[in-house]
CSV table of C-alpha atoms in Angstrom, one decimal:
chain,number,residue,atom,x,y,z
A,27,ASN,CA,42.0,-34.3,-58.6
A,28,ALA,CA,43.1,-31.1,-60.2
A,29,VAL,CA,45.1,-28.1,-58.7
A,30,GLN,CA,46.9,-29.7,-55.8
A,31,ASP,CA,50.0,-28.8,-53.7
A,32,ASN,CA,50.2,-25.1,-54.8
A,33,THR,CA,51.3,-21.9,-53.2
A,34,GLY,CA,50.5,-18.5,-54.7
A,35,ILE,CA,47.8,-17.1,-56.9
A,36,ILE,CA,45.8,-19.4,-59.1
A,37,SER,CA,43.0,-18.6,-61.6
A,38,VAL,CA,40.9,-21.4,-63.1
A,39,ASN,CA,38.2,-21.0,-65.8
A,40,GLN,CA,36.5,-24.1,-66.9
A,41,SER,CA,33.5,-24.5,-69.2
A,42,SER,CA,31.9,-27.3,-71.2
A,43,GLY,CA,29.1,-25.0,-72.4
A,44,ASN,CA,28.8,-22.5,-75.2
A,45,LEU,CA,29.1,-18.7,-75.2
A,46,VAL,CA,30.4,-18.5,-71.6
A,47,HIS,CA,32.3,-15.4,-70.4
A,48,GLN,CA,34.6,-16.0,-67.4
A,49,SER,CA,37.2,-13.8,-65.7
A,50,ASN,CA,39.5,-13.8,-62.7
A,51,ILE,CA,40.9,-10.3,-62.1
A,52,ARG,CA,43.3,-9.4,-59.3
A,53,ALA,CA,44.7,-5.9,-58.4
A,54,PHE,CA,47.6,-5.5,-55.9
A,55,TYR,CA,48.9,-2.2,-54.5
A,56,LEU,CA,51.9,-1.7,-52.1
A,57,SER,CA,51.8,1.6,-50.2
A,58,ASP,CA,54.2,3.5,-47.9
A,59,GLN,CA,51.3,5.6,-46.6
A,60,PRO,CA,49.6,3.5,-43.9
A,61,GLU,CA,47.0,6.2,-43.1
A,62,ALA,CA,45.8,6.4,-46.7
A,63,THR,CA,42.8,4.5,-48.1
A,64,PHE,CA,42.9,3.6,-51.7
A,65,ASP,CA,39.8,3.5,-53.9
A,66,ILE,CA,40.8,0.9,-56.5
A,67,GLY,CA,38.3,0.0,-59.1
A,68,ILE,CA,38.1,-3.1,-61.4
A,69,ASN,CA,35.7,-2.7,-64.2
A,70,GLN,CA,34.8,-5.5,-66.6
A,71,THR,CA,32.1,-5.4,-69.3
A,72,SER,CA,30.7,-8.6,-70.8
A,73,GLU,CA,28.0,-8.4,-73.4
A,74,LEU,CA,26.0,-11.1,-75.2
A,75,ASP,CA,23.9,-9.4,-78.0
A,76,PHE,CA,21.8,-10.8,-80.8
A,77,VAL,CA,22.2,-14.4,-79.6
A,78,THR,CA,19.8,-17.3,-80.2
A,79,PHE,CA,21.0,-20.6,-78.9
A,80,THR,CA,19.1,-23.8,-79.4
A,81,GLU,CA,19.9,-26.9,-77.4
A,82,SER,CA,18.0,-30.2,-77.7
A,83,GLY,CA,18.4,-33.8,-76.6
A,84,VAL,CA,20.6,-33.0,-73.6
A,85,SER,CA,20.2,-35.9,-71.2
A,86,ALA,CA,22.3,-34.5,-68.4
A,87,ARG,CA,24.6,-31.6,-67.5
A,88,ARG,CA,27.1,-32.0,-64.7
A,89,ASN,CA,29.5,-29.5,-63.0
A,90,LEU,CA,31.8,-31.4,-60.7
A,91,LEU,CA,34.7,-30.6,-58.4
A,92,ASP,CA,35.8,-33.9,-57.0
A,93,GLY,CA,39.1,-34.4,-55.0
A,94,SER,CA,40.4,-31.0,-56.3
A,95,PHE,CA,42.1,-28.1,-54.7
A,96,GLN,CA,43.8,-30.1,-51.9
A,97,ASP,CA,46.9,-29.0,-49.9
A,98,ASN,CA,47.0,-25.5,-51.3
A,99,THR,CA,48.0,-22.2,-49.7
A,100,VAL,CA,46.6,-19.7,-52.2
A,101,LEU,CA,44.5,-16.9,-53.4
A,102,VAL,CA,42.4,-18.7,-56.0
A,103,GLY,CA,39.5,-17.8,-58.3
A,104,ILE,CA,37.5,-20.6,-59.8
A,105,ASN,CA,34.8,-20.3,-62.5
A,106,GLN,CA,33.2,-23.5,-63.6
A,107,SER,CA,30.2,-23.7,-66.0
A,108,ALA,CA,28.4,-26.6,-67.6
A,109,GLY,CA,25.7,-24.4,-69.1
A,110,ASN,CA,25.4,-21.9,-71.9
A,111,LEU,CA,25.4,-18.1,-72.1
A,112,ASN,CA,26.7,-17.9,-68.5
A,113,GLN,CA,28.8,-14.9,-67.2
A,114,GLN,CA,31.1,-15.4,-64.2
A,115,GLY,CA,33.6,-13.1,-62.6
A,116,ASN,CA,35.9,-13.2,-59.5
A,117,HIS,CA,37.5,-9.8,-58.6
A,118,ALA,CA,40.0,-9.3,-55.7
A,119,ILE,CA,41.8,-6.2,-54.6
A,120,VAL,CA,44.7,-6.5,-52.1
A,121,VAL,CA,46.4,-3.4,-50.5
A,122,VAL,CA,49.5,-3.8,-48.3
A,123,GLY,CA,50.4,-0.7,-46.3
A,124,GLY,CA,47.1,1.2,-46.5
A,125,GLY,CA,43.4,0.8,-46.6
A,126,ALA,CA,41.4,-0.7,-49.5
A,127,ALA,CA,37.9,0.4,-50.7
A,128,LEU,CA,36.0,-1.7,-53.2
A,129,SER,CA,33.8,0.7,-55.0
A,130,ASP,CA,33.5,0.0,-58.7
A,131,ALA,CA,34.4,-3.7,-58.9
A,132,GLU,CA,31.5,-5.0,-60.9
A,133,LEU,CA,30.6,-7.3,-63.7
A,134,GLN,CA,28.5,-5.3,-66.0
A,135,SER,CA,26.3,-7.7,-68.0
A,136,THR,CA,24.0,-6.8,-70.8
A,137,ARG,CA,21.6,-9.4,-72.3
A,138,ALA,CA,19.7,-7.9,-75.3
A,139,THR,CA,16.0,-8.6,-75.5
A,140,ASN,CA,16.5,-10.6,-78.7
A,141,SER,CA,19.0,-13.0,-77.0
A,142,ASP,CA,17.3,-16.3,-76.4
A,143,ILE,CA,18.0,-19.8,-75.3
A,144,GLU,CA,15.7,-22.7,-76.2
A,145,GLU,CA,16.2,-25.9,-74.3
A,146,GLU,CA,14.2,-29.0,-75.1
A,147,ALA,CA,14.3,-32.3,-73.1
A,148,VAL,CA,17.0,-31.2,-70.7
A,149,GLY,CA,17.6,-33.9,-68.1
A,150,VAL,CA,19.3,-33.7,-64.7
A,151,LEU,CA,21.4,-30.6,-63.9
A,152,GLU,CA,24.0,-31.3,-61.2
A,153,ASP,CA,26.3,-28.8,-59.5
A,154,MET,CA,28.5,-30.6,-57.0
A,155,ILE,CA,31.7,-30.1,-54.9
A,156,THR,CA,32.8,-33.3,-53.3
A,157,ASN,CA,36.0,-34.3,-51.4
A,158,SER,CA,37.6,-31.0,-52.4
A,159,PHE,CA,39.5,-28.3,-50.6
A,160,SER,CA,40.9,-30.5,-47.8
A,161,SER,CA,44.0,-29.3,-46.0
A,162,SER,CA,43.8,-26.0,-47.9
A,163,ARG,CA,44.3,-22.5,-46.6
A,164,GLY,CA,43.8,-19.1,-48.1
A,165,ILE,CA,41.1,-17.2,-50.0
A,166,TYR,CA,38.9,-19.0,-52.4
A,167,GLN,CA,36.3,-17.4,-54.7
A,168,VAL,CA,34.2,-20.1,-56.4
A,169,SER,CA,31.4,-19.7,-59.0
A,170,GLN,CA,29.6,-22.8,-60.4
A,171,ALA,CA,26.7,-22.9,-62.8
A,172,SER,CA,25.0,-25.9,-64.3
A,173,GLY,CA,22.1,-24.0,-65.9
A,174,SER,CA,22.0,-21.4,-68.6
A,175,VAL,CA,21.9,-17.6,-68.7
A,176,ASN,CA,23.4,-17.2,-65.2
A,177,ILE,CA,25.3,-14.1,-64.0
A,178,GLN,CA,27.6,-14.7,-61.0
A,179,GLU,CA,30.2,-12.4,-59.4
A,180,ASN,CA,32.4,-12.5,-56.3
A,181,ASN,CA,34.0,-9.2,-55.2
A,182,LEU,CA,36.6,-9.0,-52.4
A,183,ALA,CA,38.8,-6.2,-51.0
A,184,ILE,CA,41.5,-6.9,-48.3
A,185,SER,CA,43.9,-4.5,-46.7
A,186,PHE,CA,46.9,-5.0,-44.4
A,187,ARG,CA,48.4,-2.1,-42.5
A,188,GLN,CA,50.3,-1.6,-39.4
A,189,ILE,CA,48.8,0.6,-36.7
A,190,ASN,CA,50.8,1.8,-33.7
A,191,LEU,CA,48.8,2.1,-30.5
A,192,GLU,CA,50.2,4.3,-27.9
């Protein structure tokens, strides 16, 4: 039942795992040149090097959004991870008064060959969204991961400009 009755920009990073990299990056540009197109880049580098992670005796792993994000009018980025060594990113570019081009928005991820995860006796992995997002309006970027060593990315570019047709 989290994040309810909001207006605006919201970023949520939530993790119950280990060695998780999460980001919500927003770039806004206001222009007085409606014919122009702006090439705006968002670059993020996330590296996990020389990592060995051992997990044993896990009976269950659950990633749950229940009854959350209701009655919102927002631009929201949500990263949620119940696993380990996950990398998640939400990138949005908004241009008002011109065009927007999304060229270099990327999550650059490097996993070295000696990075390893060892899982023994892992039980049920659940990734669920229930009873959420009702009566909400806006732009939602959602990444959920229950497993390990996942790379997820959402890139979005929006532009608003006035065009006079004669």
